[in-house]
XYZ file of C-alpha atoms in Angstrom:
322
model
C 2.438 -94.045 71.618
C -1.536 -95.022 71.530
C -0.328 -98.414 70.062
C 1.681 -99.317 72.737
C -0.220 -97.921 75.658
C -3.496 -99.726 74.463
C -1.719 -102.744 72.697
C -2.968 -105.204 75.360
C -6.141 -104.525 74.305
C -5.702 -103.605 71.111
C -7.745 -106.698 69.320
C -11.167 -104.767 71.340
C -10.340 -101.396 69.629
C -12.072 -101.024 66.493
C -9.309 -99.744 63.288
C -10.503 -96.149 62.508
C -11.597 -95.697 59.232
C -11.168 -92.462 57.208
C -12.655 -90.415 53.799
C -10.806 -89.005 51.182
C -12.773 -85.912 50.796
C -10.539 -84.460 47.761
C -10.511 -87.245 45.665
C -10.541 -85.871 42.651
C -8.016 -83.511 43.108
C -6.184 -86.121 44.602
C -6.600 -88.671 41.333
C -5.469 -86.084 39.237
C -2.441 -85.536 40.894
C -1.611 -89.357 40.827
C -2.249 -89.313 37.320
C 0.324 -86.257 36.878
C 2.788 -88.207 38.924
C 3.236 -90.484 35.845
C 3.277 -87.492 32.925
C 6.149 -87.510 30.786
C 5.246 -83.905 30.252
C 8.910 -81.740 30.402
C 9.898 -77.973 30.946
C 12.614 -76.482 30.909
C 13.026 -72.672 31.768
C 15.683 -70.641 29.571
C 17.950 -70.409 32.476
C 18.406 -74.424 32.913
C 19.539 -74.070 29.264
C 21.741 -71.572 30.032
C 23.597 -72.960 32.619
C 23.642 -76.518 31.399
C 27.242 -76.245 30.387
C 29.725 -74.103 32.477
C 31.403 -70.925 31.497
C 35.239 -70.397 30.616
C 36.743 -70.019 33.964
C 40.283 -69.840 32.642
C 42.170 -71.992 34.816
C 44.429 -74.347 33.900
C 43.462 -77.985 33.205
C 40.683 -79.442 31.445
C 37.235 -77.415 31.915
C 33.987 -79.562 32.483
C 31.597 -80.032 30.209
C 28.436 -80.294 32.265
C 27.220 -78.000 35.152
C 26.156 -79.167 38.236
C 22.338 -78.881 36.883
C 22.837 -81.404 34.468
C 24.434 -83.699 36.565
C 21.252 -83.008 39.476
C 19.138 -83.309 36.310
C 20.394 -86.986 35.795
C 20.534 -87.686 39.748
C 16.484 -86.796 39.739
C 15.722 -88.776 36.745
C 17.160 -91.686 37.919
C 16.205 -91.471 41.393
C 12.163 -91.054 40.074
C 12.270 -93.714 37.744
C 14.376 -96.058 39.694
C 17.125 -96.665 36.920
C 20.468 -97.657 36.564
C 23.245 -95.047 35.322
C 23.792 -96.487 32.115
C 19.693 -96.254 31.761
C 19.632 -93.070 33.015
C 22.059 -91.374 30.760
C 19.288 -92.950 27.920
C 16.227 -91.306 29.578
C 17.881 -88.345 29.355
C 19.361 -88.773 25.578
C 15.860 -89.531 24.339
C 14.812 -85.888 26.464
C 17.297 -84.146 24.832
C 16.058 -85.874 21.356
C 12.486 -85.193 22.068
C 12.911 -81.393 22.983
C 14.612 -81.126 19.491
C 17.754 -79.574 21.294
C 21.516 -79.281 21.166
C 22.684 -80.152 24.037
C 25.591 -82.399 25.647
C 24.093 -85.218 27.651
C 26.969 -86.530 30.310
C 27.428 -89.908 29.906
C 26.953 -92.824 32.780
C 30.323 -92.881 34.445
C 30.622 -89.265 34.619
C 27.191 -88.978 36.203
C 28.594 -91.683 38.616
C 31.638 -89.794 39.920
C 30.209 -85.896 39.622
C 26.871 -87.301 41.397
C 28.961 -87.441 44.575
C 30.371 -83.988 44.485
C 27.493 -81.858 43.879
C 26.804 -78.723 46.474
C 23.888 -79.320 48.804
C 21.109 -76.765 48.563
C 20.325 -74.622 51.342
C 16.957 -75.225 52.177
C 14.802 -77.997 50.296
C 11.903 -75.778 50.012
C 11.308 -72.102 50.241
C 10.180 -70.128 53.350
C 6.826 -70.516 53.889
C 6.469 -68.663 57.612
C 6.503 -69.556 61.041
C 5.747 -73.471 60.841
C 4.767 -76.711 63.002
C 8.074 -79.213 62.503
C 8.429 -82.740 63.038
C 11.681 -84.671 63.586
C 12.242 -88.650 63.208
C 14.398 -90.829 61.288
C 14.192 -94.262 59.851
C 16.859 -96.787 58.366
C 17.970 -97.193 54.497
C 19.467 -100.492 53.537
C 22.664 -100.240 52.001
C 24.602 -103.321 50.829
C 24.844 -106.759 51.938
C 22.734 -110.046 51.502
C 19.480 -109.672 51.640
C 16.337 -111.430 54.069
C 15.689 -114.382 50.895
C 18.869 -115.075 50.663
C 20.383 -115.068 54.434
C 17.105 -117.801 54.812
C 17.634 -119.717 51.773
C 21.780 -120.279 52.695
C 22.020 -119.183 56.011
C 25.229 -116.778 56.973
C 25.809 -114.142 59.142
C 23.408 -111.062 58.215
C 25.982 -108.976 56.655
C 23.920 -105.916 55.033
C 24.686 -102.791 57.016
C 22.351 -99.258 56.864
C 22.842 -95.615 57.435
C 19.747 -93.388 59.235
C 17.732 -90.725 57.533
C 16.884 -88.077 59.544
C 14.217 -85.589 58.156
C 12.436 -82.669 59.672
C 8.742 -82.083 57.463
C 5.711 -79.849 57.689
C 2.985 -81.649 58.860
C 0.347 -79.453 57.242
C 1.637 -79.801 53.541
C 3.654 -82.863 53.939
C 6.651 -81.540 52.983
C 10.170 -82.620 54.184
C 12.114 -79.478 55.152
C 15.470 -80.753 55.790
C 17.162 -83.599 55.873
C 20.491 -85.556 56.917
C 22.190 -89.178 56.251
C 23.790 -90.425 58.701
C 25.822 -93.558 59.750
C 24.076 -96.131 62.640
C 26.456 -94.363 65.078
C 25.340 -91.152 65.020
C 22.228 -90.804 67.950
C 18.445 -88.838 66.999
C 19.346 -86.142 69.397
C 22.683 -84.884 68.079
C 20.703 -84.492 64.704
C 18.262 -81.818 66.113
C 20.008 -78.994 66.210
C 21.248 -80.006 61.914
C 18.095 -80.187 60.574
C 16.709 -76.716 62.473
C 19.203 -75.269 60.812
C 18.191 -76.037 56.912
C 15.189 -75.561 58.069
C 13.581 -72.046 56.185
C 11.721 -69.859 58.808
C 10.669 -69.561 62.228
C 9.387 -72.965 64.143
C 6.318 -72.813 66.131
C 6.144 -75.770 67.665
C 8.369 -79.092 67.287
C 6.944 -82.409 67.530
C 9.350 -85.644 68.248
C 8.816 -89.341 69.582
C 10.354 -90.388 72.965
C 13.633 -90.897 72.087
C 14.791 -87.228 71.630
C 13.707 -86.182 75.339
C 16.364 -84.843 76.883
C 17.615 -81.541 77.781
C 20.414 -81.950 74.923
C 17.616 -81.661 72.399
C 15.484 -78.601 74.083
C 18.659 -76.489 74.308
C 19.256 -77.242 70.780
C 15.817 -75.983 70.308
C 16.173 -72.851 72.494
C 19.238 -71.562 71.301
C 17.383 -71.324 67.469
C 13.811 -71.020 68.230
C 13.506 -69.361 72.227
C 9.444 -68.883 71.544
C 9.061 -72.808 70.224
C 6.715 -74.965 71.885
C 8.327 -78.228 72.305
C 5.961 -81.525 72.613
C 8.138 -84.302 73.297
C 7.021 -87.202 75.746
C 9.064 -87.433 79.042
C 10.372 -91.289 79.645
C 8.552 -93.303 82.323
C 11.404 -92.687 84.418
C 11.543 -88.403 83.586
C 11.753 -86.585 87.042
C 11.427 -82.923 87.129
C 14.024 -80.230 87.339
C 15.706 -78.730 90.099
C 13.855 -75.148 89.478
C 10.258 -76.868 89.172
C 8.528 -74.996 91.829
C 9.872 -71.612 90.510
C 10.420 -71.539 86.907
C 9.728 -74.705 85.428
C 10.265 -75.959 82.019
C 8.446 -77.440 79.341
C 9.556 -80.566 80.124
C 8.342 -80.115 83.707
C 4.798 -78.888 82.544
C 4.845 -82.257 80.446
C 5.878 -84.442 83.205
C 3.652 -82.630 85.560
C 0.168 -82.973 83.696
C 1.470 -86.679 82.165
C 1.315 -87.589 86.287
C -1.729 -85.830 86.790
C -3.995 -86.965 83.787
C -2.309 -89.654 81.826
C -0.479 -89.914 78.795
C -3.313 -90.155 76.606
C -4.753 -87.393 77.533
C -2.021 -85.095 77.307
C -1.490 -86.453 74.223
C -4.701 -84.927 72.957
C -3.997 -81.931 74.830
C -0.726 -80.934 73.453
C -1.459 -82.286 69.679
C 0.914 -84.692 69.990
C -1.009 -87.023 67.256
C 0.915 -85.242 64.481
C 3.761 -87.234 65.053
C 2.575 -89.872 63.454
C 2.441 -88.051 59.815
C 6.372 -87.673 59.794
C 5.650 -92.184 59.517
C 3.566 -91.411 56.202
C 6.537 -89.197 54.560
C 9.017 -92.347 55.564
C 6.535 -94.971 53.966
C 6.379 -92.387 50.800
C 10.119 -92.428 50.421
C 10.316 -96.396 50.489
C 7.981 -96.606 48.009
C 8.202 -94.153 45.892
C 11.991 -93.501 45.892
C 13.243 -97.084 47.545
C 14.352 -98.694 50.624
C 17.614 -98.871 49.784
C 20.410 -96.361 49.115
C 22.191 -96.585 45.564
C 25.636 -94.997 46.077
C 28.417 -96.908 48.108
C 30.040 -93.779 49.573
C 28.825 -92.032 52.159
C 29.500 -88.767 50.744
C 27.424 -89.703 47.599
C 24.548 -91.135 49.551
C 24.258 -87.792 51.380
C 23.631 -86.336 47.907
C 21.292 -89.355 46.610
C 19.190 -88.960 49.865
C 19.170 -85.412 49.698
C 17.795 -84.804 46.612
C 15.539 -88.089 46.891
C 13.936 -85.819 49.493
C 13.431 -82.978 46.480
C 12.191 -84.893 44.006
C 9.390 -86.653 46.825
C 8.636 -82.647 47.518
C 7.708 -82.069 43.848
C 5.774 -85.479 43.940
C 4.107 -83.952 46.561
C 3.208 -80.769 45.564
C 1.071 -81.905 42.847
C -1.523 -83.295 45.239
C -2.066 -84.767 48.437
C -5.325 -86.606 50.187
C -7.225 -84.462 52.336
C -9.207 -87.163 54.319
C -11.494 -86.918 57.457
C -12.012 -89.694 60.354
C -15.713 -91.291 59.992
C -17.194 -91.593 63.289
């Protein structure tokens, strides 16, 4: 929102600069990024392959760990399947271990049916959330090659919607979803993976609506809610007696401006849930690997894990020079 409301002139405003104040710490943990140092805890090992269920048919051979195991590897290291199931050959090698290492195809087709986890990070207490989403490419012809012999622009995209914690960076929950499916109707889906009580909820203008603050009621009742009201937001019929948050928004937006209810309400921290995005594109990809929907779920979901171990190794703590 500052963008647009001072883009006119925006060319006068000087770009703010900031410090990395930890960068040490911070080096370190870019360095660690890249180790190719591995542990594995006795109870991976244990549950690598599954137990005798006794049922008819042919039993599998590998758990859903190593299968997830596979998924992360070649989701960090941006791999193919077939270089993928090598990575984690050479592991098994390295570790000096005994241990069945599923090959490409069946990493392909059990990739898709793994169980979701719960929650994509433990419960850390009552916690500041913010919502957005952002588009993954899926398949189609890409920008070069639409300009270099022309076409129709065929490549079609599905929406990640994540839900983080803007003091650790962390993404709390997550959904795919296909281009039909609006911001709003994803609210009430990600409160619900996420793990604790919600403080406050931060989101750009295009979940205001009362749709989106009853989805927020009915799970958190004591959440502050700091969403900006459209241009064209009127109040609510019970204003003058009880009004809502909605109404206190619209009410001091009219009375002091956007900008400064902005910095009255905090509403800055938005604009962290856009570093987590450009983290995923870079680090994990703009583009989604699997073709079904089903399996992209799973590829985005535990993209989202393996950025939340990236992250808990180390992130900038930096500080706006004046």
């Amino acid at each position: 929102m500052p963008y647009k409301h001072n883009e006119p002139r925006r060319h006068r405003i000087p770009k703010a600069k900031y410090k990395v104040e930890n960068w040490g710490e911070y080096n370190r943990a870019l360095r660690q990024r890249g180790s190719l140092m591995i542990w594995v805890t006795p109870e991976a090992l244990a549950a690598w392959t599954p137990a005798v269920t006794g049922r008819r048919g042919r039993p599998a051979a590998y758990s859903d760990i190593a299968i997830e195991t596979g998924v992360m590897l070649r989701l960090a290291f941006g791999r193919p399947w077939r270089q993928t199931e090598g990575l984690l050959r050479s592991i098994v090698q390295i570790l000096g271990m005994e241990l069945p290492v599923p090959d490409y195809t069946t990493l392909a087709r059990r990739s898709a049916r793994l169980s979701l986890a719960a929650a994509l990070v433990k419960p850390i207490g009552p916690m500041t959330v913010v919502i957005d989403s952002s588009g993954l490419k899926m398949v189609g012809a890409g920008e070069w090659h639409l300009e270099k012999h022309g076409g129709k622009p065929r490549r079609s995209w599905r929406k990640l919607h994540i839900a983080i914690d803007p003091d650790s960076g962390d993404i709390l929950a997550a959904e795919l979803t296909t281009t039909e499916d609006g911001d709003a109707s994803q609210v009430g889906p990600l409160l619900d993976q996420v793990p604790g009580p919600v403080n406050a909820l931060l989101a750009d203008g295009a979940y205001d609506g009362d749709p989106v603050y009853r989805a927020i009621s009915d799970r958190h009742p004591t959440a502050a809610v700091i969403i900006p009201p459209r241009a064209t937001a009127v109040l609510s019929q019970q204003a003058d007696t009880t009004p809502t948050q909605r109404d206190h928004h619209i009410q001091q937006i009219v009375e002091k401006g956007r900008m400064i209810w902005q910095a009255a309400t905090g509403y800055g921290r938005r604009a962290l849930v856009e570093t987590v995005f450009f983290r995923y594109k870079v680090l994990i990809g703009r583009s989604l690997r699997a073709r079904s929907l089903p399996a992209q779920k799973i590829e985005a979901r535990i993209a989202c894990a393996v950025l939340n171990r990236m992250t808990s190794l180390g992130m900038p703590v930096s500080r706006k020079l004046a």
